[in-house]
Short mmCIF file of C-alpha atoms in Angstrom, two decimals:
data_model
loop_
_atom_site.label_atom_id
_atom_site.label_comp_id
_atom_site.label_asym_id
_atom_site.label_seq_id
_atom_site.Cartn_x
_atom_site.Cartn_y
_atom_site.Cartn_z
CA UNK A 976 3.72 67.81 -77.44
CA UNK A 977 3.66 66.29 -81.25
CA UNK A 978 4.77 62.96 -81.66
CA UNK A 979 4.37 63.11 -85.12
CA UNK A 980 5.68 66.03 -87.10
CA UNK A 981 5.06 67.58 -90.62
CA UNK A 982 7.15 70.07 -90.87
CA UNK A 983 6.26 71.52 -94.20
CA UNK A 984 2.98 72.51 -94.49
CA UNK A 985 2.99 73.23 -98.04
CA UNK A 986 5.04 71.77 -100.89
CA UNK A 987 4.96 72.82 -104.45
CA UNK A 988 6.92 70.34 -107.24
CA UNK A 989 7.24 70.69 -111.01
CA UNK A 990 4.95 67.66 -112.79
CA UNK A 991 7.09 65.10 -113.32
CA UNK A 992 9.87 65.96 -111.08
CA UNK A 993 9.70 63.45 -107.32
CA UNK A 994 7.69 65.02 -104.62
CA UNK A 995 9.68 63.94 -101.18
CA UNK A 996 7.16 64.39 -97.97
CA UNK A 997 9.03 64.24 -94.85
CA UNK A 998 7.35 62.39 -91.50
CA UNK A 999 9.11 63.06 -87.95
CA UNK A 1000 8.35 60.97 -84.64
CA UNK A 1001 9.86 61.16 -80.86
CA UNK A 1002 8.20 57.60 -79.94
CA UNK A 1003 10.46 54.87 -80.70
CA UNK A 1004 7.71 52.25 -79.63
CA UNK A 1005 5.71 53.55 -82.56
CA UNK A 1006 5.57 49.88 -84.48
CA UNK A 1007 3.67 51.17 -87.71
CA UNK A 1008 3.56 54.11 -90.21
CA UNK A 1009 1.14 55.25 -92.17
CA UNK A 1010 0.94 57.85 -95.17
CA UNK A 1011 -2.51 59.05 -95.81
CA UNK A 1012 -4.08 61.50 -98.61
CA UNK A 1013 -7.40 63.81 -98.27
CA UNK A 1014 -8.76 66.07 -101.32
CA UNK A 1015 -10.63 68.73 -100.26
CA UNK A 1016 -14.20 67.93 -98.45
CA UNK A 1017 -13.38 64.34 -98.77
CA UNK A 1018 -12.14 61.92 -95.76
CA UNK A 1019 -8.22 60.72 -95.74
CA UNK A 1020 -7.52 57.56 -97.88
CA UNK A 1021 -5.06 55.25 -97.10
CA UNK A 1022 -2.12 54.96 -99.23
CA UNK A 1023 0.91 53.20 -97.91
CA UNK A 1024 2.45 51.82 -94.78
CA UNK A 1025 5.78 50.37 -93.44
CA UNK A 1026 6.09 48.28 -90.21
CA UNK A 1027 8.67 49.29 -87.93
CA UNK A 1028 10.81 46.36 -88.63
CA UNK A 1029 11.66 47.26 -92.31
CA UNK A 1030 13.59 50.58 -93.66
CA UNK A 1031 11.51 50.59 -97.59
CA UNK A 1032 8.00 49.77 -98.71
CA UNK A 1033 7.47 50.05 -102.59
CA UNK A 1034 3.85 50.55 -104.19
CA UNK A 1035 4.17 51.70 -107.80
CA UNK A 1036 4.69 55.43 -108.07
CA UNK A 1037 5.05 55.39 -104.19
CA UNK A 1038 7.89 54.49 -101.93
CA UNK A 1039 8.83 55.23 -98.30
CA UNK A 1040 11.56 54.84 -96.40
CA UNK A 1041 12.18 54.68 -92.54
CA UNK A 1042 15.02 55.77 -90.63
CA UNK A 1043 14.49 54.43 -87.35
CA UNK A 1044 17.92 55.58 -86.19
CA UNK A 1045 16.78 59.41 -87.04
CA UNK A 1046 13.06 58.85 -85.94
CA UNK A 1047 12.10 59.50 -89.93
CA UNK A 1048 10.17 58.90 -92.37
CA UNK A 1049 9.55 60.18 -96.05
CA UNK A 1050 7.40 59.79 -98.94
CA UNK A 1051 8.77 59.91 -102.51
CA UNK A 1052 6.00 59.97 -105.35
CA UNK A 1053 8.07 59.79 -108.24
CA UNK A 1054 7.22 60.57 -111.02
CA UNK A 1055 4.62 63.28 -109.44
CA UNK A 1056 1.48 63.71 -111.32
CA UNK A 1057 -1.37 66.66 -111.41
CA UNK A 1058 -3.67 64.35 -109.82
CA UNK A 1059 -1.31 64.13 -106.49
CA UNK A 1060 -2.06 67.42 -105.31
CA UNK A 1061 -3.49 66.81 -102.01
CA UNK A 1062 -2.73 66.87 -98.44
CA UNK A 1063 -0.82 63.76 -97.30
CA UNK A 1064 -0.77 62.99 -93.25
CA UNK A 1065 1.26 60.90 -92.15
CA UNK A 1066 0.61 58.71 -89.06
CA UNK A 1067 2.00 56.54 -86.00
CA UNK A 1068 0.41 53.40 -84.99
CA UNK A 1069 1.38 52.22 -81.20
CA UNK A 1070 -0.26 49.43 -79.54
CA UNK A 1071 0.36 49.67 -75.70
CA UNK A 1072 -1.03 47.01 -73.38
CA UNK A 1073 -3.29 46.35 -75.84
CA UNK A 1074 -4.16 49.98 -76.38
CA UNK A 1075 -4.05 50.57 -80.00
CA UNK A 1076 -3.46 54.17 -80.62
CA UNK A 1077 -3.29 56.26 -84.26
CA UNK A 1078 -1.11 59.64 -83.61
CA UNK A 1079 -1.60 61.89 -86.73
CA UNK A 1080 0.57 64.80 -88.25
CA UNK A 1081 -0.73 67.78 -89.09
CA UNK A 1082 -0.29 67.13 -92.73
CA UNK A 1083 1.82 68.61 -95.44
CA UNK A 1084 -0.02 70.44 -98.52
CA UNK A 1085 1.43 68.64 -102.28
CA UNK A 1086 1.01 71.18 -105.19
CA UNK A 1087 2.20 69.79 -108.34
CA UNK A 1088 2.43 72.36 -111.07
CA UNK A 1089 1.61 71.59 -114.84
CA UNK B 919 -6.61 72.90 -73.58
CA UNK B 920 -3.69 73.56 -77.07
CA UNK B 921 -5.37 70.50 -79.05
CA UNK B 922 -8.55 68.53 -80.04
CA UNK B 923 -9.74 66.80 -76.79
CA UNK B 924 -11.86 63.91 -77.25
CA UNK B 925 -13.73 62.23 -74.39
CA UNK B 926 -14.28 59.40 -73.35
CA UNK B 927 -10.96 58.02 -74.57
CA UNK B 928 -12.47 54.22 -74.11
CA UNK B 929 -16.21 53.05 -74.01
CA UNK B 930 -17.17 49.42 -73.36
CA UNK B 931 -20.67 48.99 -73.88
CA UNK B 932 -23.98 46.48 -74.52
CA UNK B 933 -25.04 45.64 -77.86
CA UNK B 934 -27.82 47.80 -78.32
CA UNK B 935 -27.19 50.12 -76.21
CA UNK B 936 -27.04 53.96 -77.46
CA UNK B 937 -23.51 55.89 -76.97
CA UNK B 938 -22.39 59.66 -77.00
CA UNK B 939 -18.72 60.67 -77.80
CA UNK B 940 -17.83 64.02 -77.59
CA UNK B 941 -15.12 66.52 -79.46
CA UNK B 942 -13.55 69.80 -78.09
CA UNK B 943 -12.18 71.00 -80.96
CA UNK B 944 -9.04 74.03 -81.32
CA UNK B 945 -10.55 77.02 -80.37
CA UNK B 946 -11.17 79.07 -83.78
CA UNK B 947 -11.27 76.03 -85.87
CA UNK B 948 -14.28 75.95 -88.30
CA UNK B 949 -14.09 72.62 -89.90
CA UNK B 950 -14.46 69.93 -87.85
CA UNK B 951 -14.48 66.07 -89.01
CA UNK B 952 -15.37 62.77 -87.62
CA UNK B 953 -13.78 59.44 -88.53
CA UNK B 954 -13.35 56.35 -87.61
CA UNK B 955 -10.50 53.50 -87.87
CA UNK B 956 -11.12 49.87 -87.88
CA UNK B 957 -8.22 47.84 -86.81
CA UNK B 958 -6.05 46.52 -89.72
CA UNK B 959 -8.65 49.29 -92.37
CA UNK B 960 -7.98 52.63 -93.36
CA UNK B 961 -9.57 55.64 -91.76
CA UNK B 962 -12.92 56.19 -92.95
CA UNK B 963 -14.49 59.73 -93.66
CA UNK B 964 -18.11 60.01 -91.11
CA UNK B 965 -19.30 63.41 -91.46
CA UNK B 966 -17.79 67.42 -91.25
CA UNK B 967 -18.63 70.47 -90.36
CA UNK B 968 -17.57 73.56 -91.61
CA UNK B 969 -18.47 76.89 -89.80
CA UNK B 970 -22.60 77.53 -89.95
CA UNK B 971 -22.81 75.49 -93.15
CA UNK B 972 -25.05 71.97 -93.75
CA UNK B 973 -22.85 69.76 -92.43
CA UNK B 974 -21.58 66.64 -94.91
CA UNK B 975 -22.86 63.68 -93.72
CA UNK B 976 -22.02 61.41 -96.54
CA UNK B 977 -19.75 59.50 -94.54
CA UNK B 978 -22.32 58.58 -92.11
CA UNK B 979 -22.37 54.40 -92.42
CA UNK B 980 -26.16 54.19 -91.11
CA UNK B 981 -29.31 56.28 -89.75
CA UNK B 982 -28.50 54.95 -86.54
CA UNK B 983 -25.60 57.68 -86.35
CA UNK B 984 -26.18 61.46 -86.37
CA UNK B 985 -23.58 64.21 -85.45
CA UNK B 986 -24.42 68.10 -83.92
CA UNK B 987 -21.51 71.02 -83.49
CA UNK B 988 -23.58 73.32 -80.70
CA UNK B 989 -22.52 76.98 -81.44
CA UNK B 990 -19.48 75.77 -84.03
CA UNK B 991 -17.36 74.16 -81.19
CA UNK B 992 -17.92 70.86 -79.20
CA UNK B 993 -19.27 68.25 -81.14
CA UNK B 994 -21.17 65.25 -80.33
CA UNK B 995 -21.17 62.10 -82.38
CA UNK B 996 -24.31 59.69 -81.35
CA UNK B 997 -24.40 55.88 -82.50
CA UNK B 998 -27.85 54.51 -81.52
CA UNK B 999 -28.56 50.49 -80.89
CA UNK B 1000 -24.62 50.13 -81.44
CA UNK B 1001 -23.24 47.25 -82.81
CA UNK B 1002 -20.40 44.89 -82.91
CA UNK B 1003 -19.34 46.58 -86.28
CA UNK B 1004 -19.22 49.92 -84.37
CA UNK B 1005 -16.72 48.77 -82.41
CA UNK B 1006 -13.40 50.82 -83.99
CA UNK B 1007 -11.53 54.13 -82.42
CA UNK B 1008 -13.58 57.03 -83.40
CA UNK B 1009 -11.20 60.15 -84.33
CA UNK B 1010 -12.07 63.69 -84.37
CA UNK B 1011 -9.73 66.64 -86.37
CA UNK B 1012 -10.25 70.16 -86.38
CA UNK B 1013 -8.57 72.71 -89.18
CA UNK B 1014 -8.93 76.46 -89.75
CA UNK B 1015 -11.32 77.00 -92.81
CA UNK B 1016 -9.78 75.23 -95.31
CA UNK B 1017 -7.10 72.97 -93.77
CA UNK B 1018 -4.20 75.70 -95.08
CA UNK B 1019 -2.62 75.71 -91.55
CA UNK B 1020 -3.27 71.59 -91.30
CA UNK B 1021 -5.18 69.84 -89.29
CA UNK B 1022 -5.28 68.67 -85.54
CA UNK B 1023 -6.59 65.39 -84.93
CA UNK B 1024 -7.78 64.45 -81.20
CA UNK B 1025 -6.18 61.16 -79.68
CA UNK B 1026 -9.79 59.11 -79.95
CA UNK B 1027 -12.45 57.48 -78.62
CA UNK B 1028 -12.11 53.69 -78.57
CA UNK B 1029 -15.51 52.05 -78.58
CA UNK B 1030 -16.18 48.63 -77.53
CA UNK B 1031 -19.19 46.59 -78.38
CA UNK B 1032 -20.16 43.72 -76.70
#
């Protein structure tokens, strides 16, 4: 059972144009997100985050939004560059009795085309 | 089992002391990766596998780690003389070659040190 869901796997956007990656959850004690990006043969890197208790986080190019009510998240990289092709995970932070657990989507592939 | 298992899911243990964790990864899945989170830092890149190739062990923070994949499935990551620093959840993901169908991460090991 996912708790975190990339739908997409793929995404292909015109250089230039926004890129919107789209993050789903079923845990509503989930109290932190996380969007992460990995190039190929390298590790993930982190990018940007938004607690639980807040609906927009803003980072230059980079801005998600939450939707608690709908259990969503998204990314929008606007405008999208060459250099943002890469695969983007997003992820779920819950601490539990102390138990701090990271649940990970399976990612979503960015291709941005020249 | 469907997903990456990862076992032990916690490990308390002695300063100095020399730890295993192991990682069942997707049955089929060539590429394997290691990583570990530090709470409140972003997840950091330890080492992958990929089918019968050298494995990349750039990530790897010290000698006092190594990593084998016996027969390109379960993996073992070893931390020798562990330290307090060590102490972080160690995360395992598994893709098809490539990472086209995403990636599968396993739920993690926490590791103690005290």
């Amino acid at each position: 059972d996912q708790q975190v869901k990339q739908n997409s796997p793929s995404l292909s956007v015109q250089e230039g144009r926004i890129s919107i990656l789209n993050c789903d959850y079923t845990n509503s004690m989930f109290d932190y997100f996380l969007w992460y990006k990995k190039y190929p043969a390298e590790g993930p890197t982190f990018l940007i985050s938004i607690s639980s208790i807040k609906d927009k986080n803003e980072d230059g190019r980079f801005t998600v939004f939450l939707n608690k009510s709908a259990k969503h998240l998204s990314l929008h990289i606007v405008p999208s560059q060459p250099g943002d092709s890469a695969v983007y995970f997003c992820a779920a932070i819950w601490n539990m009795d102390s138990n701090y657990q990271l649940i990970w989507g399976a990612g979503t592939k960015l291709i941005i085309k020249p | 089992g469907a997903g990456v298992s990862q076992s032990p899911s916690n490990k308390v243990t002695e300063k100095g002391k020399d730890v295993e964790l192991r990682c069942d990864p997707i049955s089929g899945h060539t590429a394997l990766y290691w990583y570990r989170q530090s709470l409140g830092q972003g997840l950091e890149f330890l080492i992958y596998f990929q089918g019968n190739s050298a494995p990349d062990k750039s990530g790897l923070p010290s000698d006092r780690f190594s990593a084998e994949r016996t027969g390109g499935s379960v993996s073992t990551l070893t931390i020798q003389r562990t330290q307090q620093e060590d102490s972080a959840v160690y995360l395992c993901a598994s893709s098809r070659q490539g990472g086209s169908h995403g990636y599968t991460f396993g739920s993690g090991t926490r590791l103690t040190v005290v």
